[in-house]
Tab-separated table of C-alpha atoms and ligand atoms in Angstrom:
chain	number	residue	atom	x	y	z
E	1	MET	CA	-31.555	-0.674	2.069
E	2	ALA	CA	-27.953	-1.196	3.223
E	3	ASP	CA	-26.179	1.716	4.919
E	4	LEU	CA	-23.171	2.597	2.745
E	5	THR	CA	-21.761	5.343	4.945
E	6	THR	CA	-18.153	4.934	5.952
E	7	LYS	CA	-16.051	6.826	8.473
E	8	LEU	CA	-12.587	8.092	7.590
E	9	GLY	CA	-11.488	9.653	10.856
E	10	SER	CA	-13.461	12.861	11.320
E	11	LEU	CA	-15.057	12.582	7.852
E	12	THR	CA	-18.156	10.513	7.147
E	13	LEU	CA	-18.666	9.600	3.483
E	14	GLN	CA	-22.114	8.678	2.194
E	15	SER	CA	-20.539	5.895	0.137
E	16	PRO	CA	-17.128	4.173	0.169
E	17	ILE	CA	-16.520	4.746	-3.552
E	18	MET	CA	-14.615	7.770	-4.824
E	19	PRO	CA	-12.334	8.572	-7.768
E	20	ALA	CA	-8.548	8.124	-7.863
E	21	SER	CA	-6.510	11.291	-8.346
E	22	GLY	CA	-5.756	12.124	-11.976
E	23	THR	CA	-8.686	10.205	-13.391
E	24	PHE	CA	-11.509	12.552	-12.396
E	25	THR	CA	-12.683	16.092	-13.129
E	26	ASP	CA	-15.938	17.961	-12.598
E	27	GLU	CA	-16.613	17.365	-16.341
E	28	LEU	CA	-17.871	13.910	-15.335
E	29	ALA	CA	-20.979	15.776	-14.139
E	30	GLN	CA	-22.073	15.502	-17.786
E	31	VAL	CA	-22.167	11.715	-17.343
E	32	PHE	CA	-23.571	11.146	-13.840
E	33	ASP	CA	-24.695	13.001	-10.728
E	34	LEU	CA	-21.446	13.770	-8.888
E	35	GLY	CA	-23.441	13.982	-5.662
E	36	LEU	CA	-23.694	10.167	-5.692
E	37	ILE	CA	-20.053	9.353	-4.962
E	38	GLY	CA	-18.333	9.352	-1.579
E	39	ALA	CA	-15.884	12.189	-2.272
E	40	HIS	CA	-14.343	14.209	-5.080
E	41	VAL	CA	-10.587	13.771	-5.444
E	42	THR	CA	-8.757	16.229	-7.709
E	43	LYS	CA	-5.745	15.574	-9.919
E	44	THR	CA	-2.504	16.316	-8.086
E	45	ILE	CA	-1.507	19.961	-8.247
E	46	THR	CA	1.861	21.608	-7.685
E	47	ALA	CA	2.622	25.111	-6.427
E	48	GLU	CA	3.950	26.358	-9.772
E	49	THR	CA	2.684	26.072	-13.317
E	50	ARG	CA	4.166	22.940	-14.918
E	51	GLY	CA	4.004	21.271	-18.299
E	52	GLY	CA	3.560	17.521	-18.470
E	53	ASN	CA	5.979	14.804	-19.614
E	54	PRO	CA	6.984	14.172	-23.256
E	55	THR	CA	4.412	12.385	-25.435
E	56	PRO	CA	3.217	9.672	-25.854
E	57	ARG	CA	2.037	9.809	-22.269
E	58	VAL	CA	-0.185	6.735	-22.138
E	59	CYS	CA	-0.200	3.270	-23.688
E	60	GLU	CA	-2.322	0.187	-23.232
E	61	VAL	CA	-0.739	-3.043	-21.936
E	62	ALA	CA	-2.226	-6.445	-21.092
E	63	GLY	CA	-4.504	-5.983	-18.098
E	64	GLY	CA	-4.042	-2.261	-17.764
E	65	MET	CA	-2.280	0.846	-18.984
E	66	LEU	CA	0.926	2.790	-18.471
E	67	ASN	CA	0.946	6.544	-17.974
E	68	SER	CA	3.649	9.127	-17.646
E	69	ILE	CA	1.445	12.193	-17.640
E	70	GLY	CA	3.723	13.934	-15.155
E	71	ILE	CA	1.909	16.545	-13.162
E	72	PRO	CA	0.861	19.288	-15.558
E	73	SER	CA	-0.460	22.050	-13.323
E	74	LYS	CA	-1.804	25.559	-13.714
E	75	GLY	CA	-0.367	26.286	-10.281
E	76	VAL	CA	-1.956	26.632	-6.894
E	77	ASP	CA	-3.282	30.175	-7.284
E	78	TYR	CA	-5.355	29.193	-10.314
E	79	PHE	CA	-6.552	26.103	-8.443
E	80	VAL	CA	-7.648	28.010	-5.346
E	81	ASP	CA	-9.373	30.777	-7.334
E	82	HIS	CA	-10.986	28.747	-10.111
E	83	VAL	CA	-11.208	25.039	-9.274
E	84	ILE	CA	-12.119	24.795	-5.577
E	85	PRO	CA	-15.216	27.027	-6.046
E	86	ILE	CA	-16.620	24.691	-8.753
E	87	TYR	CA	-16.965	21.892	-6.196
E	88	ARG	CA	-19.058	23.977	-3.758
E	89	GLN	CA	-22.183	22.910	-5.683
E	90	TRP	CA	-21.906	19.335	-4.351
E	91	ASP	CA	-22.149	18.085	-0.758
E	92	ALA	CA	-19.570	15.326	-1.308
E	93	PRO	CA	-16.316	16.247	0.454
E	94	LEU	CA	-13.593	17.737	-1.750
E	95	VAL	CA	-10.191	16.069	-1.407
E	96	VAL	CA	-7.310	18.017	-2.931
E	97	SER	CA	-4.231	16.098	-4.058
E	98	ILE	CA	-0.877	17.883	-3.812
E	99	SER	CA	2.733	17.157	-4.655
E	100	ALA	CA	6.114	18.850	-4.240
E	101	GLY	CA	9.790	17.989	-4.572
E	102	THR	CA	10.890	18.823	-1.022
E	103	ALA	CA	9.267	18.496	2.397
E	104	ASP	CA	9.301	22.292	2.894
E	105	ASP	CA	7.692	23.006	-0.490
E	106	PHE	CA	5.131	20.310	0.264
E	107	ALA	CA	4.275	21.997	3.574
E	108	ARG	CA	3.897	25.458	1.990
E	109	LEU	CA	1.557	24.064	-0.666
E	110	CYS	CA	-0.403	22.189	1.982
E	111	ALA	CA	-0.953	25.392	3.974
E	112	ARG	CA	-2.032	27.246	0.805
E	113	VAL	CA	-4.707	24.675	-0.171
E	114	SER	CA	-6.092	24.441	3.377
E	115	GLN	CA	-9.053	26.542	2.328
E	116	PRO	CA	-12.738	26.598	3.199
E	117	GLY	CA	-14.462	24.045	0.984
E	118	VAL	CA	-11.565	21.571	1.176
E	119	ALA	CA	-12.424	18.566	3.368
E	120	ALA	CA	-9.104	16.713	3.227
E	121	ILE	CA	-5.725	16.864	1.535
E	122	GLU	CA	-4.343	13.811	-0.227
E	123	VAL	CA	-0.571	14.071	-0.135
E	124	ASN	CA	1.006	12.363	-3.114
E	125	ILE	CA	4.183	11.256	-1.363
E	126	SER	CA	4.640	8.677	-4.110
E	127	CYS	CA	6.132	11.519	-6.194
E	128	PRO	CA	9.924	12.034	-6.498
E	129	ASN	CA	11.768	13.787	-3.657
E	130	ILE	CA	14.460	15.911	-5.319
E	131	GLU	CA	16.540	15.900	-2.113
E	132	GLU	CA	16.757	12.089	-2.267
E	133	ASP	CA	17.938	11.597	-5.870
E	134	GLY	CA	14.382	11.655	-7.088
E	135	LYS	CA	13.278	8.631	-5.038
E	136	ALA	CA	9.673	8.928	-3.903
E	137	PHE	CA	9.142	10.057	-0.292
E	138	ALA	CA	6.992	6.956	0.247
E	139	MET	CA	9.788	4.560	-0.707
E	140	ARG	CA	11.272	4.671	2.792
E	141	PRO	CA	9.983	5.260	6.325
E	142	GLU	CA	12.566	8.005	7.056
E	143	THR	CA	11.584	10.188	4.076
E	144	THR	CA	7.899	9.493	4.709
E	145	ILE	CA	8.273	10.761	8.281
E	146	ARG	CA	10.111	13.906	7.194
E	147	ALA	CA	7.475	14.826	4.608
E	148	MET	CA	4.501	13.928	6.797
E	149	GLU	CA	5.792	15.862	9.829
E	150	ALA	CA	6.229	19.000	7.710
E	151	LEU	CA	2.780	18.521	6.189
E	152	ARG	CA	1.167	17.875	9.566
E	153	ALA	CA	2.591	21.121	10.959
E	154	ALA	CA	1.200	23.026	7.958
E	155	SER	CA	-2.507	22.131	8.155
E	156	ASP	CA	-5.283	21.131	10.531
E	157	LEU	CA	-7.207	19.403	7.746
E	158	PRO	CA	-7.249	15.593	7.518
E	159	LEU	CA	-4.163	14.406	5.613
E	160	TRP	CA	-4.371	11.285	3.460
E	161	ALA	CA	-0.928	9.889	2.612
E	162	LYS	CA	-0.804	8.140	-0.763
E	163	LEU	CA	1.669	5.267	-0.684
E	164	SER	CA	3.713	3.771	-3.509
E	165	PRO	CA	3.674	0.123	-4.610
E	166	ASN	CA	7.342	0.546	-5.554
E	167	THR	CA	8.468	0.252	-1.945
E	168	GLY	CA	9.543	-3.035	-0.404
E	169	GLN	CA	8.684	-1.595	3.016
E	170	THR	CA	4.914	-1.261	2.947
E	171	VAL	CA	4.384	-1.840	6.651
E	172	GLU	CA	7.227	0.428	7.792
E	173	VAL	CA	6.124	3.249	5.466
E	174	ALA	CA	2.472	2.899	6.517
E	175	GLN	CA	3.441	3.037	10.190
E	176	ALA	CA	5.779	5.996	9.571
E	177	ALA	CA	2.970	7.956	7.898
E	178	GLU	CA	0.636	7.210	10.808
E	179	ALA	CA	3.259	8.121	13.431
E	180	ALA	CA	3.926	11.453	11.686
E	181	GLY	CA	0.250	12.408	11.769
E	182	ALA	CA	-1.480	11.041	8.659
E	183	ASP	CA	-5.251	10.672	9.160
E	184	ALA	CA	-5.681	8.001	6.464
E	185	LEU	CA	-3.615	6.077	3.919
E	186	VAL	CA	-4.411	5.721	0.231
E	187	VAL	CA	-2.944	2.423	-0.934
E	188	ALA	CA	-1.666	2.870	-3.573
E	189	ASN	CA	-0.312	4.779	-6.562
E	190	THR	CA	0.947	3.237	-9.836
E	191	LEU	CA	3.818	0.750	-10.168
E	192	LEU	CA	6.893	1.774	-12.193
E	193	ALA	CA	6.717	-0.072	-15.524
E	194	MET	CA	7.809	-0.091	-19.163
E	195	ALA	CA	6.656	-1.168	-22.633
E	196	ILE	CA	8.652	-1.359	-25.910
E	197	ASP	CA	7.455	-1.140	-29.512
E	198	VAL	CA	9.281	-4.037	-31.176
E	199	ASP	CA	9.123	-2.559	-34.706
E	200	SER	CA	10.754	0.752	-33.826
E	201	ARG	CA	12.473	-0.704	-30.733
E	202	LYS	CA	11.511	2.502	-28.994
E	203	PRO	CA	9.958	2.677	-25.538
E	204	ARG	CA	6.221	3.213	-25.975
E	205	LEU	CA	6.185	6.134	-23.536
E	206	GLY	CA	7.951	9.392	-24.311
E	207	ASN	CA	9.292	9.429	-20.773
E	208	LEU	CA	10.787	5.888	-21.134
E	209	MET	CA	8.875	4.534	-18.137
E	210	GLY	CA	5.538	5.173	-16.514
E	211	GLY	CA	3.090	3.900	-13.951
E	212	LEU	CA	1.095	0.692	-14.371
E	213	SER	CA	-2.576	0.941	-13.433
E	214	GLY	CA	-5.683	-1.150	-14.058
E	215	PRO	CA	-6.631	-4.769	-13.295
E	216	SER	CA	-3.065	-6.120	-13.432
E	217	LEU	CA	-2.115	-3.821	-10.527
E	218	LYS	CA	-4.900	-5.009	-8.242
E	219	PRO	CA	-3.390	-8.106	-6.591
E	220	ILE	CA	-0.352	-6.030	-5.607
E	221	THR	CA	-2.196	-3.027	-4.192
E	222	LEU	CA	-4.782	-5.299	-2.560
E	223	ARG	CA	-1.941	-7.094	-0.764
E	224	MET	CA	-0.520	-3.722	0.298
E	225	ALA	CA	-3.914	-2.427	1.481
E	226	TYR	CA	-4.308	-5.593	3.563
E	227	GLN	CA	-0.825	-5.258	5.087
E	228	ALA	CA	-1.365	-1.552	5.786
E	229	ALA	CA	-4.770	-2.134	7.370
E	230	ARG	CA	-3.280	-4.825	9.610
E	231	SER	CA	-0.429	-2.596	10.758
E	232	VAL	CA	-1.991	0.842	11.438
E	233	SER	CA	-5.089	2.055	13.245
E	234	ILE	CA	-5.947	4.923	10.854
E	235	PRO	CA	-8.322	4.132	7.961
E	236	VAL	CA	-6.967	2.688	4.724
E	237	ILE	CA	-8.440	3.638	1.347
E	238	GLY	CA	-7.816	0.914	-1.247
E	239	CYS	CA	-6.781	1.950	-4.756
E	240	GLY	CA	-5.551	-0.038	-7.725
E	241	GLY	CA	-7.253	-1.972	-10.485
E	242	ILE	CA	-10.841	-1.714	-9.337
E	243	SER	CA	-13.332	-2.363	-12.126
E	244	THR	CA	-15.907	-4.744	-10.644
E	245	LEU	CA	-18.005	-5.194	-7.493
E	246	GLN	CA	-15.795	-8.195	-6.671
E	247	ASP	CA	-12.748	-5.873	-6.617
E	248	VAL	CA	-14.511	-3.429	-4.265
E	249	LEU	CA	-15.518	-6.259	-1.934
E	250	GLU	CA	-11.996	-7.691	-1.843
E	251	TYR	CA	-10.546	-4.349	-0.727
E	252	LEU	CA	-13.237	-3.861	1.940
E	253	ILE	CA	-12.816	-7.406	3.256
E	254	ALA	CA	-9.022	-6.887	3.273
E	255	GLY	CA	-9.560	-3.932	5.618
E	256	ALA	CA	-10.054	-0.844	3.429
E	257	ALA	CA	-12.738	1.528	4.742
E	258	ALA	CA	-13.224	3.038	1.268
E	259	VAL	CA	-11.873	2.622	-2.259
E	260	GLN	CA	-10.804	4.746	-5.200
E	261	VAL	CA	-11.534	3.941	-8.839
E	262	GLY	CA	-9.142	5.210	-11.533
E	263	THR	CA	-8.373	3.606	-14.906
E	264	ALA	CA	-11.755	1.839	-15.116
E	265	SER	CA	-13.474	5.255	-15.371
E	266	PHE	CA	-11.748	5.830	-18.730
E	267	ARG	CA	-13.473	2.757	-20.158
E	268	GLU	CA	-16.776	3.333	-18.363
E	269	PRO	CA	-17.182	6.922	-17.148
E	270	ALA	CA	-20.261	6.083	-15.013
E	271	ILE	CA	-18.642	3.082	-13.314
E	272	MET	CA	-18.651	4.645	-9.822
E	273	PRO	CA	-22.451	5.049	-9.468
E	274	ARG	CA	-22.859	1.547	-10.949
E	275	LEU	CA	-20.512	0.044	-8.336
E	276	ILE	CA	-22.348	1.911	-5.552
E	277	GLU	CA	-25.672	0.460	-6.713
E	278	GLU	CA	-24.209	-3.036	-7.036
E	279	LEU	CA	-22.622	-2.847	-3.590
E	280	ALA	CA	-25.932	-1.825	-1.987
E	281	ALA	CA	-27.821	-4.596	-3.812
E	282	TRP	CA	-25.207	-7.200	-2.854
E	283	MET	CA	-25.281	-6.157	0.825
E	284	ASP	CA	-29.103	-6.325	0.848
E	285	ALA	CA	-29.017	-9.796	-0.709
E	286	GLN	CA	-26.442	-10.954	1.876
E	287	GLY	CA	-28.318	-9.398	4.804
E	288	ILE	CA	-25.384	-7.073	5.578
E	289	ALA	CA	-26.778	-3.871	7.070
E	290	SER	CA	-23.678	-1.699	7.134
E	291	LEU	CA	-20.047	-1.598	6.002
E	292	PRO	CA	-18.332	-2.243	9.357
E	293	GLU	CA	-19.663	-5.838	9.091
E	294	LEU	CA	-17.585	-6.207	5.956
E	295	ILE	CA	-14.488	-4.051	6.494
E	296	GLY	CA	-11.515	-6.143	7.620
E	297	SER	CA	-13.563	-9.356	7.791
E	298	VAL	CA	-10.923	-11.414	5.947
E	299	ARG	CA	-10.514	-14.852	7.507
E	300	ASP	CA	-6.795	-14.953	8.183
E	301	ASP	CA	-6.832	-16.463	11.690
E	302	GLU	CA	-4.394	-19.178	10.669
E	303	ALA	CA	-1.856	-16.717	9.246
E	304	SER	CA	1.304	-15.930	11.215
E	305	ASP	CA	2.719	-12.389	11.434
E	306	ALA	CA	5.549	-13.513	9.148
E	307	MET	CA	2.959	-14.414	6.505
E	308	ILE	CA	0.867	-11.260	6.958
E	309	TYR	CA	3.762	-8.824	6.811
E	310	ALA	CA	5.805	-10.697	4.173
E	311	GLU	CA	8.057	-8.594	1.942
E	312	ALA	CA	8.885	-11.331	-0.527
E	313	ALA	CA	6.753	-13.944	-2.252
E	314	PRO	CA	7.000	-17.197	-0.300
W	401	LIG	C1	-3.874	8.895	-16.411
W	401	LIG	C2	-3.565	8.789	-14.940
W	401	LIG	C3	-3.198	9.931	-14.231
W	401	LIG	C4	-2.909	9.842	-12.859
W	401	LIG	N1	-2.575	10.969	-12.178
W	401	LIG	C5	-2.359	10.891	-10.830
W	401	LIG	C6	-2.098	12.065	-10.072
W	401	LIG	O1	-2.085	13.194	-10.576
W	401	LIG	N2	-1.863	11.908	-8.739
W	401	LIG	C7	-1.895	10.684	-8.116
W	401	LIG	O2	-1.701	10.604	-6.901
W	401	LIG	N3	-2.185	9.564	-8.819
W	401	LIG	C8	-2.404	9.653	-10.144
W	401	LIG	N4	-2.704	8.515	-10.844
W	401	LIG	C9	-2.752	7.222	-10.141
W	401	LIG	C10	-4.187	6.876	-9.738
W	401	LIG	O3	-4.713	7.834	-8.841
W	401	LIG	C11	-4.241	5.491	-9.067
W	401	LIG	O4	-3.449	5.511	-7.902
W	401	LIG	C12	-3.715	4.380	-9.977
W	401	LIG	O5	-4.062	4.619	-11.325
W	401	LIG	C13	-4.226	2.998	-9.556
W	401	LIG	O6	-5.623	2.928	-9.630
W	401	LIG	P1	-6.407	2.322	-10.929
W	401	LIG	O7	-5.759	1.020	-11.248
W	401	LIG	O8	-7.831	2.220	-10.494
W	401	LIG	O9	-6.206	3.329	-12.038
W	401	LIG	C14	-2.986	8.586	-12.212
W	401	LIG	C15	-3.359	7.452	-12.942
W	401	LIG	C16	-3.650	7.527	-14.284
W	401	LIG	C17	-4.052	6.282	-15.024
């Protein structure tokens, strides 16, 4: 049987498949054994209690969905006291996703969630930075560095920086996150998008715009995961539009050491254990003993640096 373990810096996961933040809770234990997946990734939390965005917060579009959930949060104290302990029953590492509006607030929250039982912190730097007119930290290398340096100083736990597909500077932002001390990159979050109801002529989301996720996002985030993996030496975790074994394989071959599954879990709550089984069966059939044979095996020898690190469609 193929060895599905994958190394993300100091962490070894028993499988490369884990949930994407915001699409997973421990309630999925009613559907499948949560011990089967590589890690448990929580929905992003903030320091304070927050409501979410105006409704409607989700709508379906061709090839995916839009969401503008916002980050409703019961606050960090509730999370530390009531949520972290729930995950102690499983061996899979717990990854806590956090967000804040300034680098200093981010760092304080990071220190607070650096608790026993937390294996890594996913830092959602794709969220708006209120000191930069609401532009996400991960839009630019300079703001990425500022946030990541503050976060790095606040915790000894592995930090996973979650990038944004809205940037035109994927390589620079990936390298900035690595230089400032990120242990892994999650590539990527949702893409800013919009839908309009033609009868009412109203935007279909209460918040006007939201994030595109699902299959239509995949070619974009796959391209970003590939560019990031080519330009940093820390592990890349692919995320965006995964719903089939083919999608998982593409990310691994592009250079991702693990992947996250989001929107597809809404349609098929037990998709993660199915993909794990299919990956193992496919590797056995191909005679591939372990993931390093697959990760980053894309045949791009003919490609120039200009092609690999392109920032515009040729
Ligand atoms: C309903 C919903 C809520 C989400 N909430 C978060 C969140 O709290 N934090 C975060 O970093 N990403 C959040 N995301 C983004 C996902 O983690 C993921 O990056 C994105 O959906 C792309 O993956 P997918 O196409 O497999 O869904 C959310 C996505 C959806 C659909």
